[in-house]
Tab-separated table of C-alpha atoms and ligand atoms in Angstrom:
chain	number	residue	atom	x	y	z
A	16	MET	CA	-0.061	0.213	0.209
A	17	ASP	CA	1.448	3.655	-0.727
A	18	MET	CA	1.417	5.229	2.540
A	19	ILE	CA	-0.075	9.120	2.646
A	20	ASP	CA	2.434	10.479	4.986
A	21	LEU	CA	1.056	13.480	6.608
A	22	ARG	CA	3.176	13.287	9.956
A	23	SER	CA	5.401	16.043	9.371
A	24	ASP	CA	7.063	18.040	6.532
A	25	THR	CA	10.025	16.774	7.926
A	26	VAL	CA	9.566	13.597	6.152
A	27	THR	CA	10.128	15.482	2.683
A	28	LYS	CA	13.136	13.837	0.762
A	29	PRO	CA	15.446	16.023	-1.573
A	30	THR	CA	14.626	17.267	-5.048
A	31	ASP	CA	16.354	15.967	-8.126
A	32	ALA	CA	17.736	19.442	-8.295
A	33	MET	CA	18.955	19.259	-4.937
A	34	CYS	CA	20.533	15.780	-5.593
A	35	ALA	CA	22.266	17.153	-8.572
A	36	ALA	CA	23.368	20.022	-6.869
A	37	MET	CA	24.793	17.656	-4.194
A	38	ALA	CA	26.943	15.807	-6.775
A	39	VAL	CA	28.752	18.932	-8.123
A	40	ALA	CA	29.155	21.114	-4.829
A	41	GLU	CA	32.561	22.588	-4.201
A	42	VAL	CA	33.219	21.289	-0.467
A	43	GLY	CA	36.114	21.889	2.033
A	44	ASP	CA	36.653	21.378	5.657
A	45	ASP	CA	33.856	23.964	7.170
A	46	VAL	CA	35.278	23.697	10.812
A	47	LEU	CA	38.383	25.149	9.190
A	48	GLY	CA	36.419	27.784	7.370
A	49	ASP	CA	36.811	26.043	3.961
A	50	ASP	CA	33.658	25.079	2.547
A	51	PRO	CA	32.604	27.927	-0.060
A	52	THR	CA	29.028	26.304	-0.466
A	53	VAL	CA	28.426	26.551	3.209
A	54	ALA	CA	29.645	30.191	3.101
A	55	ARG	CA	27.333	30.757	0.221
A	56	LEU	CA	24.270	29.456	2.100
A	57	GLU	CA	25.176	31.377	5.005
A	58	ALA	CA	25.384	34.870	3.212
A	59	LEU	CA	22.163	33.592	1.359
A	60	GLY	CA	20.119	32.830	4.402
A	61	ALA	CA	21.157	35.920	6.042
A	62	ALA	CA	20.484	38.265	3.255
A	63	MET	CA	17.021	36.477	2.778
A	64	VAL	CA	16.004	37.598	6.438
A	65	GLY	CA	17.894	41.077	6.586
A	66	LYS	CA	20.508	40.072	8.911
A	67	GLU	CA	24.390	40.449	8.992
A	68	ALA	CA	25.563	36.644	9.180
A	69	GLY	CA	24.214	33.440	9.258
A	70	LEU	CA	25.298	30.070	10.678
A	71	PHE	CA	24.625	26.315	9.193
A	72	MET	CA	23.215	24.273	11.833
A	73	PRO	CA	22.257	20.511	11.929
A	74	SER	CA	18.879	20.962	13.190
A	75	GLY	CA	16.421	23.585	14.440
A	76	THR	CA	16.817	22.211	17.920
A	77	MET	CA	20.520	22.552	17.825
A	78	SER	CA	19.969	26.103	16.267
A	79	ASN	CA	17.624	27.314	19.069
A	80	THR	CA	19.749	25.879	21.984
A	81	VAL	CA	22.895	27.621	20.393
A	82	ALA	CA	21.220	30.971	20.072
A	83	ILE	CA	19.898	30.895	23.917
A	84	ARG	CA	23.403	29.981	25.225
A	85	ALA	CA	24.843	32.656	22.990
A	86	TRP	CA	22.390	35.327	24.212
A	87	THR	CA	22.444	34.378	27.969
A	88	GLN	CA	24.388	33.341	31.025
A	89	PRO	CA	23.522	30.400	33.203
A	90	GLY	CA	20.983	31.328	35.965
A	91	GLU	CA	19.320	34.116	33.750
A	92	GLU	CA	15.672	33.883	32.776
A	93	VAL	CA	14.106	32.953	29.152
A	94	LEU	CA	10.749	33.861	28.359
A	95	MET	CA	9.018	31.816	25.949
A	96	ASP	CA	5.400	30.630	25.116
A	97	TRP	CA	4.033	27.786	27.411
A	98	ASP	CA	3.400	25.736	24.055
A	99	ALA	CA	6.671	26.551	22.154
A	100	HIS	CA	9.120	24.085	20.463
A	101	SER	CA	11.543	24.923	23.002
A	102	THR	CA	9.215	24.205	25.797
A	103	ARG	CA	7.463	21.197	24.718
A	104	PHE	CA	10.017	19.201	22.215
A	105	GLU	CA	13.701	19.901	22.748
A	106	VAL	CA	13.989	17.594	25.476
A	107	GLY	CA	14.897	20.340	28.309
A	108	ALA	CA	17.779	21.815	26.187
A	109	PRO	CA	17.449	25.261	27.338
A	110	ALA	CA	17.901	24.097	30.923
A	111	ALA	CA	20.251	21.324	30.291
A	112	LEU	CA	22.641	22.765	27.872
A	113	ALA	CA	22.290	26.627	28.530
A	114	GLY	CA	21.240	26.366	32.142
A	115	VAL	CA	18.794	29.003	32.088
A	116	MET	CA	15.539	29.438	34.005
A	117	VAL	CA	12.494	29.337	31.425
A	118	ARG	CA	9.496	31.295	31.876
A	119	HIS	CA	6.390	31.051	30.083
A	120	TYR	CA	3.903	33.403	28.547
A	121	ARG	CA	0.450	32.118	26.977
A	122	SER	CA	-0.258	33.341	23.316
A	123	ARG	CA	-3.600	32.892	21.865
A	124	ALA	CA	-3.728	30.963	18.824
A	125	GLY	CA	0.211	31.364	18.607
A	126	VAL	CA	0.134	35.293	18.739
A	127	PRO	CA	1.758	36.772	21.875
A	128	ASP	CA	0.261	39.560	23.591
A	129	PRO	CA	3.034	42.145	23.787
A	130	ASP	CA	1.420	43.631	26.931
A	131	GLU	CA	1.773	40.055	28.712
A	132	VAL	CA	5.124	39.735	27.482
A	133	ALA	CA	5.950	42.846	29.034
A	134	SER	CA	4.413	42.149	32.144
A	135	CYS	CA	6.485	38.896	32.476
A	136	LEU	CA	9.917	40.706	32.239
A	137	GLN	CA	11.955	41.158	35.146
A	138	HIS	CA	15.054	42.982	36.143
A	139	ALA	CA	17.936	40.644	37.996
A	140	ASN	CA	18.025	41.741	41.719
A	141	LEU	CA	19.136	39.745	44.682
A	142	HIS	CA	16.189	37.537	44.407
A	143	ALA	CA	15.085	37.572	40.635
A	144	PRO	CA	17.382	35.760	38.065
A	145	GLY	CA	16.537	38.641	35.561
A	146	THR	CA	15.176	38.174	31.906
A	147	THR	CA	17.825	38.534	29.394
A	148	LEU	CA	16.112	36.821	26.254
A	149	ALA	CA	12.584	36.093	24.852
A	150	LEU	CA	11.382	33.750	22.122
A	151	LEU	CA	9.019	33.950	19.609
A	152	GLU	CA	7.594	30.983	17.497
A	153	ASN	CA	6.566	31.724	13.733
A	154	THR	CA	4.638	29.865	12.498
A	155	HIS	CA	3.532	28.465	15.879
A	156	ASN	CA	3.563	24.707	15.551
A	157	VAL	CA	1.246	23.594	18.454
A	158	ALA	CA	-1.183	26.348	17.995
A	159	GLY	CA	-1.747	25.106	14.305
A	160	GLY	CA	0.658	26.491	12.248
A	161	THR	CA	-0.580	29.974	12.968
A	162	VAL	CA	1.055	32.994	11.723
A	163	VAL	CA	2.372	35.839	13.885
A	164	PRO	CA	1.796	39.183	11.931
A	165	ALA	CA	4.741	41.867	11.530
A	166	PRO	CA	3.115	44.523	14.008
A	167	VAL	CA	2.852	42.044	16.828
A	168	ILE	CA	6.612	40.863	16.340
A	169	GLU	CA	7.142	44.741	16.305
A	170	ALA	CA	5.521	45.503	19.361
A	171	MET	CA	6.852	42.617	21.280
A	172	ALA	CA	10.522	43.540	20.207
A	173	ALA	CA	9.643	46.926	21.524
A	174	ALA	CA	8.705	45.642	24.891
A	175	VAL	CA	11.636	43.269	24.891
A	176	HIS	CA	14.090	45.598	23.917
A	177	GLY	CA	12.773	48.356	26.121
A	178	HIS	CA	13.608	46.102	29.177
A	179	GLY	CA	17.150	45.570	27.682
A	180	ALA	CA	16.663	41.798	26.663
A	181	ARG	CA	17.132	40.254	23.290
A	182	LEU	CA	14.358	38.545	21.006
A	183	HIS	CA	14.993	35.282	19.190
A	184	MET	CA	12.679	33.779	16.803
A	185	ASP	CA	12.410	30.358	15.991
A	186	GLY	CA	11.337	30.693	12.309
A	187	ALA	CA	11.318	26.673	11.813
A	188	ARG	CA	8.923	27.480	9.100
A	189	LEU	CA	9.207	31.235	8.935
A	190	PHE	CA	9.057	31.020	5.132
A	191	ASN	CA	5.723	29.464	5.505
A	192	ALA	CA	4.453	32.632	7.674
A	193	ALA	CA	6.021	34.734	4.911
A	194	VAL	CA	4.321	32.789	2.025
A	195	ALA	CA	0.848	33.244	4.076
A	196	LEU	CA	1.275	36.962	4.672
A	197	GLY	CA	2.634	37.593	1.345
A	198	LEU	CA	5.625	39.302	2.593
A	199	PRO	CA	9.338	38.786	2.072
A	200	ALA	CA	10.944	36.778	5.157
A	201	ALA	CA	12.749	39.675	6.052
A	202	ALA	CA	9.899	41.857	6.835
A	203	LEU	CA	9.072	39.510	9.726
A	204	CYS	CA	12.595	39.592	11.268
A	205	SER	CA	13.567	43.433	10.993
A	206	GLN	CA	13.265	43.575	14.855
A	207	VAL	CA	14.370	40.390	16.097
A	208	ASP	CA	18.064	40.145	17.235
A	209	THR	CA	18.252	36.459	16.038
A	210	VAL	CA	16.379	34.069	13.875
A	211	THR	CA	16.509	30.388	12.788
A	212	PHE	CA	14.832	28.840	9.933
A	213	CYS	CA	14.878	25.217	8.924
A	214	LEU	CA	15.486	24.043	5.318
A	215	SER	CA	14.977	20.364	6.259
A	216	LYS	CA	10.861	20.948	6.529
A	217	GLY	CA	8.514	22.194	3.954
A	218	LEU	CA	11.753	23.296	1.982
A	219	SER	CA	12.242	19.570	1.492
A	220	CYS	CA	16.196	19.674	2.308
A	221	PRO	CA	17.626	16.416	3.801
A	222	VAL	CA	19.407	18.309	6.687
A	223	GLY	CA	19.834	21.654	8.220
A	224	SER	CA	18.797	25.127	9.643
A	225	VAL	CA	20.446	28.277	9.425
A	226	LEU	CA	20.670	30.817	12.634
A	227	CYS	CA	21.043	34.471	11.622
A	228	GLY	CA	21.941	37.752	13.313
A	229	PRO	CA	24.771	40.058	14.110
A	230	ARG	CA	28.275	38.807	13.396
A	231	ASP	CA	29.678	38.960	16.630
A	232	LEU	CA	26.959	36.943	17.983
A	233	ILE	CA	27.192	34.493	14.855
A	234	ASP	CA	30.729	34.099	15.883
A	235	ARG	CA	29.988	33.319	19.536
A	236	ALA	CA	27.334	30.837	18.310
A	237	ARG	CA	29.918	29.403	15.855
A	238	ARG	CA	32.149	28.315	18.993
A	239	ILE	CA	29.130	26.964	20.888
A	240	ARG	CA	28.023	24.919	18.006
A	241	LYS	CA	31.542	23.582	17.917
A	242	GLN	CA	31.527	22.784	21.504
A	243	MET	CA	28.168	20.942	21.191
A	244	GLY	CA	29.891	18.635	18.507
A	245	GLY	CA	27.934	20.300	15.587
A	246	GLY	CA	30.863	21.613	13.757
A	247	LEU	CA	30.502	19.468	10.187
A	248	ARG	CA	33.286	19.101	7.837
A	249	GLN	CA	32.289	18.802	4.231
A	250	ALA	CA	28.979	20.342	4.852
A	251	GLY	CA	28.755	21.718	1.544
A	252	LEU	CA	27.012	19.018	0.341
A	253	LEU	CA	24.007	19.620	2.471
A	254	ALA	CA	24.364	23.361	2.070
A	255	ALA	CA	23.946	22.867	-1.839
A	256	CYS	CA	20.395	21.711	-0.989
A	257	GLY	CA	19.776	24.451	1.081
A	258	ILE	CA	20.703	27.133	-1.591
A	259	VAL	CA	18.435	25.069	-3.982
A	260	ALA	CA	15.926	25.238	-1.386
A	261	LEU	CA	16.381	29.333	-1.025
A	262	ASP	CA	16.539	29.764	-4.490
A	263	GLY	CA	13.580	27.606	-5.671
A	264	MET	CA	11.065	26.154	-3.103
A	265	VAL	CA	9.813	29.132	-1.150
A	266	HIS	CA	6.924	29.997	-3.562
A	267	ARG	CA	5.647	26.486	-3.785
A	268	LEU	CA	4.916	26.387	0.093
A	269	ALA	CA	1.495	27.979	-1.023
A	270	GLU	CA	0.402	24.874	-2.618
A	271	ASP	CA	0.911	23.206	0.793
A	272	HIS	CA	-1.306	25.685	2.505
A	273	ALA	CA	-4.003	25.286	0.040
A	274	ASN	CA	-3.939	21.385	0.354
A	275	ALA	CA	-4.145	21.948	4.155
A	276	ARG	CA	-6.918	24.420	3.879
A	277	ARG	CA	-8.942	21.992	1.738
A	278	MET	CA	-8.651	18.957	4.049
A	279	ALA	CA	-9.546	21.314	7.041
A	280	GLU	CA	-12.840	22.117	5.076
A	281	THR	CA	-13.654	18.730	4.451
A	282	LEU	CA	-12.922	17.537	7.922
A	283	CYS	CA	-14.665	20.646	9.897
A	284	ASP	CA	-17.933	19.086	9.218
A	285	THR	CA	-17.111	15.612	10.237
A	286	PRO	CA	-18.867	13.802	13.192
A	287	GLY	CA	-16.206	12.724	15.864
A	288	ILE	CA	-14.087	15.431	14.717
A	289	THR	CA	-13.689	19.134	15.923
A	290	LEU	CA	-11.627	21.514	14.152
A	291	ASP	CA	-11.037	25.281	14.188
A	292	LEU	CA	-10.555	26.620	10.593
A	293	GLU	CA	-9.355	29.721	11.866
A	294	THR	CA	-6.217	28.096	13.022
A	295	VAL	CA	-5.725	26.443	9.516
A	296	GLN	CA	-3.362	29.261	8.114
A	297	THR	CA	-0.607	27.560	6.638
A	298	ASN	CA	0.480	23.610	6.278
A	299	MET	CA	-1.029	22.147	9.380
A	300	VAL	CA	-4.420	20.872	10.387
A	301	TYR	CA	-5.018	19.991	14.295
A	302	LEU	CA	-8.013	17.954	14.828
A	303	THR	CA	-9.602	17.337	17.971
A	304	SER	CA	-11.105	13.718	17.754
A	305	ALA	CA	-13.819	12.205	20.052
A	306	ALA	CA	-11.687	9.023	20.126
A	307	PRO	CA	-8.343	8.782	21.727
A	308	ALA	CA	-6.064	10.383	19.318
A	309	GLN	CA	-3.775	7.325	19.245
A	310	HIS	CA	-6.677	5.106	18.173
A	311	LEU	CA	-7.606	7.407	15.462
A	312	VAL	CA	-3.798	7.278	14.542
A	313	ASP	CA	-3.482	3.510	14.497
A	314	ALA	CA	-6.931	3.267	12.466
A	315	LEU	CA	-5.915	5.471	9.897
A	316	ARG	CA	-2.214	3.743	9.442
A	317	ALA	CA	-4.152	0.464	8.689
A	318	GLU	CA	-5.763	2.619	6.004
A	319	GLY	CA	-2.709	4.152	4.595
A	320	VAL	CA	-2.512	7.452	6.019
A	321	LEU	CA	0.053	8.562	8.497
A	322	CYS	CA	-0.516	11.466	10.941
A	323	LEU	CA	0.810	12.038	14.473
A	324	ALA	CA	-1.008	11.986	17.683
A	325	LEU	CA	0.276	15.257	19.469
A	326	GLY	CA	-2.074	15.159	22.743
A	327	SER	CA	-4.603	12.750	24.070
A	328	ARG	CA	-7.402	13.934	21.598
A	329	ARG	CA	-5.112	15.917	19.401
A	330	VAL	CA	-3.817	14.667	15.770
A	331	ARG	CA	-1.902	16.611	13.662
A	332	LEU	CA	-1.975	16.454	9.778
A	333	VAL	CA	1.194	18.358	7.786
A	334	THR	CA	1.492	18.849	4.070
A	335	HIS	CA	4.234	19.115	2.100
A	336	ARG	CA	5.841	18.580	-1.265
A	337	CYS	CA	5.572	14.762	-1.353
A	338	VAL	CA	1.755	14.405	-0.857
A	339	THR	CA	-0.488	15.372	-3.859
A	340	ALA	CA	-3.666	17.623	-3.759
A	341	ASP	CA	-5.215	14.374	-5.035
A	342	GLN	CA	-3.465	12.279	-1.943
A	343	CYS	CA	-4.854	14.873	0.556
A	344	ARG	CA	-8.306	14.499	-0.768
A	345	GLN	CA	-8.000	11.027	-0.315
A	346	ALA	CA	-6.430	11.264	3.101
A	347	ALA	CA	-9.370	13.483	4.273
A	348	ALA	CA	-11.914	11.225	3.149
A	349	THR	CA	-10.442	8.394	4.941
A	350	ILE	CA	-10.194	10.191	7.908
A	351	ALA	CA	-13.847	11.490	7.837
A	352	ARG	CA	-14.793	7.805	7.157
A	353	ILE	CA	-12.869	6.366	10.150
A	354	ALA	CA	-13.299	8.988	12.647
A	355	VAL	CA	-17.112	8.429	12.412
A	356	GLY	CA	-16.877	4.950	13.270
A	357	LEU	CA	-14.423	4.978	16.274
A	358	PRO	CA	-15.866	4.821	19.711
A	359	ALA	CA	-15.303	7.811	21.987
B	414	LIG	N1	9.023	20.030	14.784
B	414	LIG	C1	9.004	18.598	14.652
B	414	LIG	C2	8.654	17.952	15.823
B	414	LIG	O1	9.569	18.311	16.662
B	414	LIG	C3	7.260	18.353	16.458
B	414	LIG	C4	7.811	18.859	13.726
B	414	LIG	O2	7.444	17.636	13.082
B	414	LIG	O3	7.138	19.550	13.451
B	414	LIG	N2	10.922	24.646	16.151
B	414	LIG	C5	9.729	24.169	15.708
B	414	LIG	C6	8.753	25.141	15.586
B	414	LIG	C7	9.590	22.882	15.002
B	414	LIG	O4	8.288	22.749	14.585
B	414	LIG	C8	10.592	21.969	14.918
B	414	LIG	C9	10.390	20.620	14.592
B	414	LIG	C10	11.995	22.489	15.579
B	414	LIG	C11	11.869	23.785	15.838
B	414	LIG	C12	13.158	21.721	15.605
B	414	LIG	O5	13.694	21.088	14.408
B	414	LIG	P1	14.680	19.987	14.230
B	414	LIG	O6	13.701	18.765	14.039
B	414	LIG	O7	15.399	20.045	13.012
B	414	LIG	O8	15.583	19.879	15.359
């Protein structure tokens, strides 16, 4: 059976153009600063988000963790969303690897309230750790792949900078946000101090993220990446895919968004499923199922549809280049048929 894999956009495989670019990539030892293809990717990535410098990273998780370490000292406080990827899915890396205190704000559908953020910021004194960094996630994964609009980012940055702290954006799916808003990615990054975006999700690369920001911070991040074992040698093979992705894969994310929207519109009227259409803004659809999420996921697997349970009743479907519009229609029909018959 051909599976329709909606577990994540991380399942995308490299395109033919990426494989061709890998075959001819000029490479060198990047730890020694010799890889021209990595240097090109870093410069291109930084330019696309309007920052001075970029650093190729093995993963989004390492990129966020390195950014947190580069901006903070152990014992300081980092403010992030209650449901941020760094809170939920990075295995405690901010505490374990950066030694920071994490404090949470609660966004609404992934969009932070700058006033609430401002009220959480605290200065160091004899008792308080002092907030030196805040995080923002765009698109916001757990909220539904929702988009944080530029004016909210600007207001949050004003609050954070007014306090003397820095703002890092986890833009694992930054280009999805930019395409959804019809803006260049740089328009969403002008007020953040650092931003990371992933190449290995909707952009279809096999590996990699790029952390971008001011040159002195990126120099510090390079040392931390090395310390964490993330210094890669002939990484130009991977960076070559990243260049193909940034040059040619961004605009097609709109197709993934349209497929997610159509699936959500089919499923929102299905008995046994509730779904908030307003949160379907990019390439994700989160369902709440009447049946336990894992029962629905297991039943769907037997029917050739793969998706993830991310909560006791929450199921996530993610569209990407390797599922067609027809497969999405077929998946939605299968989900509707199965969800109706499952006991709650
Ligand atoms: N998210 C993965 C899972 O970990 C949930 C996914 O399938 O969506 N920031 C955000 C917002 C992310 O969604 C992810 C990956 C990351 C960071 C981490 O990226 P990687 O997997 O490259 O470490």
